[in-house]
mmCIF file of C-alpha atoms and ligand atoms in Angstrom:
data_model
loop_
_atom_site.group_PDB
_atom_site.id
_atom_site.type_symbol
_atom_site.label_atom_id
_atom_site.label_comp_id
_atom_site.label_asym_id
_atom_site.label_seq_id
_atom_site.Cartn_x
_atom_site.Cartn_y
_atom_site.Cartn_z
ATOM 1 C CA LEU B 1 -45.471 33.392 -9.955
ATOM 2 C CA LEU B 2 -46.881 32.571 -6.597
ATOM 3 C CA ILE B 3 -45.359 34.368 -3.668
ATOM 4 C CA LEU B 4 -45.638 32.347 -0.525
ATOM 5 C CA GLN B 5 -46.583 34.683 2.285
ATOM 6 C CA ASP B 6 -47.193 32.348 5.145
ATOM 7 C CA LYS B 7 -47.177 28.738 6.171
ATOM 8 C CA THR B 8 -50.867 28.226 5.338
ATOM 9 C CA GLU B 9 -50.267 29.088 1.736
ATOM 10 C CA PHE B 10 -47.294 26.745 1.667
ATOM 11 C CA GLU B 11 -49.370 23.950 3.179
ATOM 12 C CA LEU B 12 -52.081 24.596 0.615
ATOM 13 C CA LEU B 13 -49.586 24.342 -2.212
ATOM 14 C CA LYS B 14 -48.250 21.084 -0.804
ATOM 15 C CA LYS B 15 -51.783 19.742 -0.635
ATOM 16 C CA VAL B 16 -52.423 20.759 -4.253
ATOM 17 C CA LYS B 17 -49.246 18.958 -5.278
ATOM 18 C CA GLU B 18 -50.221 15.841 -3.354
ATOM 19 C CA ASP B 19 -53.737 15.820 -4.788
ATOM 20 C CA PHE B 20 -52.288 16.280 -8.242
ATOM 21 C CA ILE B 21 -49.891 13.341 -7.876
ATOM 22 C CA THR B 22 -52.633 11.172 -6.391
ATOM 23 C CA SER B 23 -55.140 11.874 -9.156
ATOM 24 C CA VAL B 24 -52.626 11.596 -12.004
ATOM 25 C CA SER B 25 -51.390 8.296 -10.561
ATOM 26 C CA HIS B 26 -54.945 7.088 -10.247
ATOM 27 C CA GLU B 27 -55.780 8.069 -13.835
ATOM 28 C CA LEU B 28 -52.657 6.326 -15.120
ATOM 29 C CA ARG B 29 -53.373 3.055 -13.390
ATOM 30 C CA THR B 30 -56.369 2.002 -15.510
ATOM 31 C CA PRO B 31 -54.726 2.270 -18.949
ATOM 32 C CA LEU B 32 -51.593 0.726 -17.472
ATOM 33 C CA THR B 33 -53.511 -2.298 -16.208
ATOM 34 C CA ILE B 34 -55.135 -2.712 -19.636
ATOM 35 C CA ALA B 35 -51.774 -2.455 -21.404
ATOM 36 C CA LYS B 36 -50.197 -4.984 -19.033
ATOM 37 C CA GLY B 37 -53.079 -7.437 -19.364
ATOM 38 C CA ASN B 38 -52.974 -7.315 -23.147
ATOM 39 C CA THR B 39 -49.209 -7.657 -23.261
ATOM 40 C CA GLN B 40 -49.522 -10.814 -21.176
ATOM 41 C CA ILE B 41 -52.163 -12.190 -23.590
ATOM 42 C CA LEU B 42 -49.916 -11.389 -26.569
ATOM 43 C CA LYS B 43 -46.988 -13.093 -24.895
ATOM 44 C CA ASP B 44 -48.972 -16.232 -24.071
ATOM 45 C CA PHE B 45 -50.421 -16.343 -27.569
ATOM 46 C CA MET B 46 -47.143 -15.861 -29.426
ATOM 47 C CA LYS B 47 -45.118 -18.334 -27.385
ATOM 48 C CA ASP B 48 -41.591 -18.053 -28.768
ATOM 49 C CA ASN B 49 -41.392 -16.193 -32.039
ATOM 50 C CA GLN B 50 -39.292 -13.379 -33.412
ATOM 51 C CA PHE B 51 -41.229 -10.705 -31.468
ATOM 52 C CA THR B 52 -40.970 -12.216 -27.989
ATOM 53 C CA LYS B 53 -38.009 -9.961 -27.181
ATOM 54 C CA GLN B 54 -39.937 -6.808 -28.121
ATOM 55 C CA VAL B 55 -43.023 -7.801 -26.157
ATOM 56 C CA THR B 56 -40.875 -8.602 -23.131
ATOM 57 C CA LYS B 57 -39.304 -5.126 -23.419
ATOM 58 C CA ILE B 58 -42.789 -3.570 -23.449
ATOM 59 C CA GLU B 59 -43.722 -5.617 -20.408
ATOM 60 C CA GLU B 60 -40.587 -4.536 -18.517
ATOM 61 C CA SER B 61 -41.216 -0.895 -19.352
ATOM 62 C CA LEU B 62 -44.800 -1.128 -18.132
ATOM 63 C CA ASP B 63 -43.539 -2.671 -14.874
ATOM 64 C CA ARG B 64 -41.148 0.245 -14.476
ATOM 65 C CA ILE B 65 -43.930 2.781 -15.023
ATOM 66 C CA GLU B 66 -46.046 0.943 -12.463
ATOM 67 C CA ASN B 67 -43.176 1.021 -9.990
ATOM 68 C CA ILE B 68 -42.598 4.759 -10.496
ATOM 69 C CA ILE B 69 -46.293 5.465 -9.949
ATOM 70 C CA SER B 70 -46.366 3.432 -6.714
ATOM 71 C CA GLN B 71 -43.254 5.094 -5.330
ATOM 72 C CA LEU B 72 -44.433 8.606 -6.255
ATOM 73 C CA THR B 73 -47.832 8.034 -4.650
ATOM 74 C CA LEU B 74 -46.159 6.687 -1.556
ATOM 75 C CA LEU B 75 -43.756 9.629 -1.369
ATOM 76 C CA SER B 76 -46.464 12.237 -1.602
ATOM 77 C CA LYS B 77 -48.574 10.419 1.000
ATOM 78 C CA ALA B 78 -45.631 10.094 3.386
ATOM 79 C CA GLU B 79 -44.626 13.702 2.809
ATOM 80 C CA PHE B 80 -48.076 14.893 3.703
ATOM 81 C CA GLY B 81 -48.218 12.679 6.762
ATOM 82 C CA GLU B 82 -51.183 10.782 5.445
ATOM 83 C CA TYR B 83 -49.733 7.369 5.906
ATOM 84 C CA GLU B 84 -50.841 5.823 9.163
ATOM 85 C CA LEU B 85 -48.234 3.573 10.721
ATOM 86 C CA LYS B 86 -49.376 0.187 11.954
ATOM 87 C CA LYS B 87 -47.692 -1.801 14.714
ATOM 88 C CA GLU B 88 -47.491 -5.419 13.636
ATOM 89 C CA LEU B 89 -45.351 -8.337 14.759
ATOM 90 C CA ILE B 90 -43.254 -9.301 11.784
ATOM 91 C CA ASN B 91 -40.973 -12.281 11.365
ATOM 92 C CA PRO B 92 -37.872 -10.911 9.558
ATOM 93 C CA THR B 93 -37.060 -14.290 7.978
ATOM 94 C CA THR B 94 -40.535 -14.564 6.455
ATOM 95 C CA LEU B 95 -40.273 -10.965 5.240
ATOM 96 C CA TYR B 96 -36.865 -11.665 3.714
ATOM 97 C CA ASN B 97 -38.193 -14.743 1.897
ATOM 98 C CA GLU B 98 -41.021 -12.677 0.405
ATOM 99 C CA ILE B 99 -38.571 -10.031 -0.800
ATOM 100 C CA VAL B 100 -36.247 -12.627 -2.320
ATOM 101 C CA LYS B 101 -39.216 -14.065 -4.203
ATOM 102 C CA ASP B 102 -40.088 -10.600 -5.439
ATOM 103 C CA LEU B 103 -36.498 -9.981 -6.594
ATOM 104 C CA TYR B 104 -35.963 -13.507 -7.922
ATOM 105 C CA GLU B 105 -35.332 -12.489 -11.539
ATOM 106 C CA LYS B 106 -32.772 -9.832 -10.617
ATOM 107 C CA ILE B 107 -30.954 -12.296 -8.360
ATOM 108 C CA GLN B 108 -30.813 -14.908 -11.125
ATOM 109 C CA GLU B 109 -29.696 -12.393 -13.726
ATOM 110 C CA LYS B 110 -26.702 -11.286 -11.644
ATOM 111 C CA SER B 111 -26.013 -14.668 -10.016
ATOM 112 C CA VAL B 112 -25.345 -12.892 -6.731
ATOM 113 C CA LYS B 113 -25.019 -14.985 -3.573
ATOM 114 C CA LEU B 114 -27.146 -13.801 -0.676
ATOM 115 C CA HIS B 115 -26.047 -14.572 2.880
ATOM 116 C CA PHE B 116 -28.880 -13.961 5.308
ATOM 117 C CA ASN B 117 -28.360 -14.003 9.036
ATOM 118 C CA CYS B 118 -31.222 -13.255 11.382
ATOM 119 C CA GLN B 119 -30.953 -13.148 15.140
ATOM 120 C CA ILE B 120 -34.528 -12.367 16.083
ATOM 121 C CA GLN B 121 -37.922 -14.060 15.790
ATOM 122 C CA SER B 122 -39.970 -10.932 15.428
ATOM 123 C CA ILE B 123 -39.900 -7.184 15.187
ATOM 124 C CA LYS B 124 -42.679 -4.700 15.817
ATOM 125 C CA SER B 125 -43.121 -2.471 12.794
ATOM 126 C CA ASP B 126 -45.398 -1.526 9.954
ATOM 127 C CA LYS B 127 -45.127 -4.408 7.519
ATOM 128 C CA PHE B 128 -45.488 -2.325 4.373
ATOM 129 C CA VAL B 129 -42.935 0.230 5.583
ATOM 130 C CA LEU B 130 -40.368 -2.363 6.641
ATOM 131 C CA TYR B 131 -40.936 -4.380 3.465
ATOM 132 C CA THR B 132 -40.390 -1.343 1.245
ATOM 133 C CA ILE B 133 -37.245 -0.176 3.069
ATOM 134 C CA PHE B 134 -35.752 -3.688 3.091
ATOM 135 C CA ARG B 135 -36.758 -4.388 -0.515
ATOM 136 C CA ASN B 136 -35.425 -1.143 -1.971
ATOM 137 C CA LEU B 137 -32.081 -1.512 -0.180
ATOM 138 C CA LEU B 138 -31.651 -5.148 -1.173
ATOM 139 C CA SER B 139 -32.734 -4.400 -4.720
ATOM 140 C CA ASN B 140 -30.018 -1.708 -4.962
ATOM 141 C CA ALA B 141 -27.397 -4.024 -3.473
ATOM 142 C CA ILE B 142 -28.224 -6.531 -6.220
ATOM 143 C CA LYS B 143 -28.480 -3.948 -9.003
ATOM 144 C CA TYR B 144 -25.130 -2.353 -8.248
ATOM 145 C CA SER B 145 -23.239 -5.584 -7.509
ATOM 146 C CA TYR B 146 -20.841 -7.251 -9.908
ATOM 147 C CA ASP B 147 -21.942 -10.600 -11.302
ATOM 148 C CA ASN B 148 -21.414 -13.565 -8.957
ATOM 149 C CA SER B 149 -20.540 -11.403 -5.952
ATOM 150 C CA ASP B 150 -21.684 -11.814 -2.357
ATOM 151 C CA ILE B 151 -24.254 -9.791 -0.451
ATOM 152 C CA TYR B 152 -24.469 -10.011 3.336
ATOM 153 C CA ILE B 153 -27.748 -9.289 5.088
ATOM 154 C CA ASN B 154 -27.781 -9.128 8.864
ATOM 155 C CA PHE B 155 -31.039 -8.645 10.701
ATOM 156 C CA LEU B 156 -30.123 -7.897 14.308
ATOM 157 C CA SER B 157 -32.412 -6.914 17.133
ATOM 158 C CA GLU B 158 -31.828 -3.224 16.642
ATOM 159 C CA GLN B 159 -30.589 -2.930 13.110
ATOM 160 C CA LEU B 160 -30.685 -4.183 9.571
ATOM 161 C CA ILE B 161 -27.365 -4.200 7.735
ATOM 162 C CA ILE B 162 -27.020 -4.847 4.013
ATOM 163 C CA LYS B 163 -23.482 -5.073 2.685
ATOM 164 C CA ASP B 164 -22.592 -5.442 -0.967
ATOM 165 C CA GLU B 165 -19.310 -5.728 -2.819
ATOM 166 C CA GLY B 166 -20.488 -3.788 -5.824
ATOM 167 C CA ILE B 167 -19.589 -0.613 -7.677
ATOM 168 C CA GLY B 168 -19.882 1.635 -4.633
ATOM 169 C CA ILE B 169 -20.846 5.309 -4.629
ATOM 170 C CA ARG B 170 -18.361 8.027 -5.571
ATOM 171 C CA GLU B 171 -17.609 10.349 -2.657
ATOM 172 C CA GLU B 172 -18.868 13.433 -4.486
ATOM 173 C CA GLU B 173 -22.195 11.689 -5.182
ATOM 174 C CA GLN B 174 -22.798 10.412 -1.670
ATOM 175 C CA LYS B 175 -24.599 13.505 -0.390
ATOM 176 C CA ARG B 176 -27.150 13.368 -3.196
ATOM 177 C CA ILE B 177 -28.304 9.748 -3.278
ATOM 178 C CA PHE B 178 -31.430 10.340 -1.170
ATOM 179 C CA GLU B 179 -32.725 13.073 -3.492
ATOM 180 C CA ARG B 180 -35.754 12.339 -5.630
ATOM 181 C CA PHE B 181 -34.876 11.236 -9.161
ATOM 182 C CA TYR B 182 -31.149 11.443 -8.444
ATOM 183 C CA ARG B 183 -29.145 8.670 -10.102
ATOM 184 C CA GLY B 184 -25.391 8.153 -9.954
ATOM 185 C CA ALA B 185 -23.569 9.205 -13.122
ATOM 186 C CA GLU B 186 -22.679 5.612 -13.849
ATOM 187 C CA ALA B 187 -25.807 3.946 -12.435
ATOM 188 C CA ASN B 188 -27.304 3.577 -15.890
ATOM 189 C CA ASN B 189 -24.447 1.360 -17.040
ATOM 190 C CA TYR B 190 -25.386 -1.168 -14.379
ATOM 191 C CA ALA B 191 -29.134 -1.086 -13.932
ATOM 192 C CA LYS B 192 -32.341 0.613 -14.857
ATOM 193 C CA GLY B 193 -33.947 2.794 -12.253
ATOM 194 C CA SER B 194 -35.938 5.908 -11.516
ATOM 195 C CA GLY B 195 -33.858 7.438 -8.752
ATOM 196 C CA LEU B 196 -36.823 7.203 -6.386
ATOM 197 C CA GLY B 197 -35.892 4.106 -4.366
ATOM 198 C CA LEU B 198 -33.705 5.788 -1.767
ATOM 199 C CA ALA B 199 -35.930 8.879 -1.516
ATOM 200 C CA VAL B 200 -38.727 6.523 -0.512
ATOM 201 C CA VAL B 201 -36.457 4.689 1.939
ATOM 202 C CA LYS B 202 -35.475 7.985 3.565
ATOM 203 C CA TYR B 203 -39.066 9.190 3.921
ATOM 204 C CA LEU B 204 -40.213 5.885 5.367
ATOM 205 C CA CYS B 205 -37.323 5.820 7.837
ATOM 206 C CA GLU B 206 -38.225 9.328 8.993
ATOM 207 C CA LEU B 207 -41.853 8.294 9.300
ATOM 208 C CA ALA B 208 -41.036 5.220 11.375
ATOM 209 C CA ASN B 209 -38.352 7.026 13.362
ATOM 210 C CA TYR B 210 -35.569 4.795 12.078
ATOM 211 C CA LYS B 211 -32.091 6.041 11.401
ATOM 212 C CA ILE B 212 -30.532 5.314 8.033
ATOM 213 C CA GLU B 213 -26.818 5.511 7.363
ATOM 214 C CA PHE B 214 -24.361 4.145 4.849
ATOM 215 C CA GLU B 215 -20.721 3.743 4.071
ATOM 216 C CA SER B 216 -19.442 3.342 0.572
ATOM 217 C CA LYS B 217 -16.264 3.197 -1.403
ATOM 218 C CA TRP B 218 -16.164 3.533 -5.163
ATOM 219 C CA MET B 219 -15.394 0.173 -6.846
ATOM 220 C CA VAL B 220 -15.292 -1.584 -3.463
ATOM 221 C CA GLY B 221 -18.814 -1.743 -2.120
ATOM 222 C CA THR B 222 -21.556 -0.249 -0.018
ATOM 223 C CA THR B 223 -23.086 -0.961 3.384
ATOM 224 C CA PHE B 224 -26.488 0.414 4.346
ATOM 225 C CA LYS B 225 -27.633 0.299 7.932
ATOM 226 C CA VAL B 226 -31.133 0.916 9.283
ATOM 227 C CA VAL B 227 -31.261 1.454 13.029
ATOM 228 C CA PHE B 228 -34.639 0.778 14.643
ATOM 229 C CA TYR B 229 -35.575 2.915 17.612
ATOM 230 C CA ARG B 230 -37.942 1.087 19.901
HETATM 231 P P1 LIG A 301 -32.042 4.067 -8.658
HETATM 232 O O1 LIG A 301 -31.416 2.803 -8.144
HETATM 233 O O2 LIG A 301 -33.351 3.853 -9.312
HETATM 234 O O3 LIG A 301 -31.098 4.870 -9.509
HETATM 235 P P2 LIG A 301 -32.090 4.992 -5.884
HETATM 236 O O4 LIG A 301 -32.787 6.179 -5.312
HETATM 237 O O5 LIG A 301 -32.437 3.669 -5.290
HETATM 238 O O6 LIG A 301 -32.374 5.036 -7.429
HETATM 239 O O7 LIG A 301 -30.532 5.216 -5.739
HETATM 240 C C1 LIG A 301 -29.944 6.457 -6.120
HETATM 241 C C2 LIG A 301 -28.502 6.268 -6.587
HETATM 242 O O8 LIG A 301 -27.681 5.852 -5.490
HETATM 243 C C3 LIG A 301 -28.327 5.172 -7.632
HETATM 244 O O9 LIG A 301 -28.576 5.663 -8.930
HETATM 245 C C4 LIG A 301 -26.864 4.771 -7.427
HETATM 246 O O10 LIG A 301 -26.015 5.683 -8.092
HETATM 247 C C5 LIG A 301 -26.675 4.951 -5.930
HETATM 248 N N1 LIG A 301 -26.802 3.681 -5.160
HETATM 249 C C6 LIG A 301 -27.825 3.315 -4.363
HETATM 250 N N2 LIG A 301 -27.584 2.121 -3.768
HETATM 251 C C7 LIG A 301 -26.377 1.727 -4.194
HETATM 252 C C8 LIG A 301 -25.545 0.581 -3.935
HETATM 253 N N3 LIG A 301 -25.926 -0.388 -3.106
HETATM 254 N N4 LIG A 301 -24.352 0.523 -4.572
HETATM 255 C C9 LIG A 301 -23.940 1.514 -5.400
HETATM 256 N N5 LIG A 301 -24.674 2.607 -5.684
HETATM 257 C C10 LIG A 301 -25.875 2.725 -5.092
#
């Protein structure tokens, strides 16, 4: 057992943890890339036969591992203040279109209707940070929506609001949703996930000095709001 005597020791331990996550992530990426590449070859080669379903499952699982690794790396970087924020002019509509392309399969699967309303031409932010916050929140809105329901996305000059009419978050779970690896008790019945998405969103909002808040009612829906301070 390590007894932490002062801040320096604590900082050192944090650094060890960050280095550990970074190197493990790095080591995992190579075999993962090989596995993904070969799965793709298998899939192309087999076309449609009785094993297509199994290979697709392998592919999905590899994508999930890749996603967990990216989010963990990002979290440890952000936590250690090693991520350097850029100031770029971003067009929210272009950003939204990129995210929708990225989430295309999920959107199709659920047949959700997205209503996007944008009132500004540009926003000054770090593209990667804004993309990740926006993507994770929209991805959740889709994941936890009922089939065929509506999702409203409003990009205003000072805030981004994403409103869904999905399963909502139980009151007793609301204080825990930003914790790492925390998943709602019923989340698994609706979608796969790692419980890292909102932890990443929270860290990135802190980093960029944005405020994040939400309102939710079980079985009714959830609204997330990101307030930009500029
Ligand atoms: P994941 O979605 O991988 O479980 P997140 O960190 O993104 O992880 O979210 C944590 C939990 O918060 C989810 O498991 C779910 O219970 C709840 N949650 C997040 N967004 C929504 C939403 N839009 N509607 C309902 N529940 C949500």
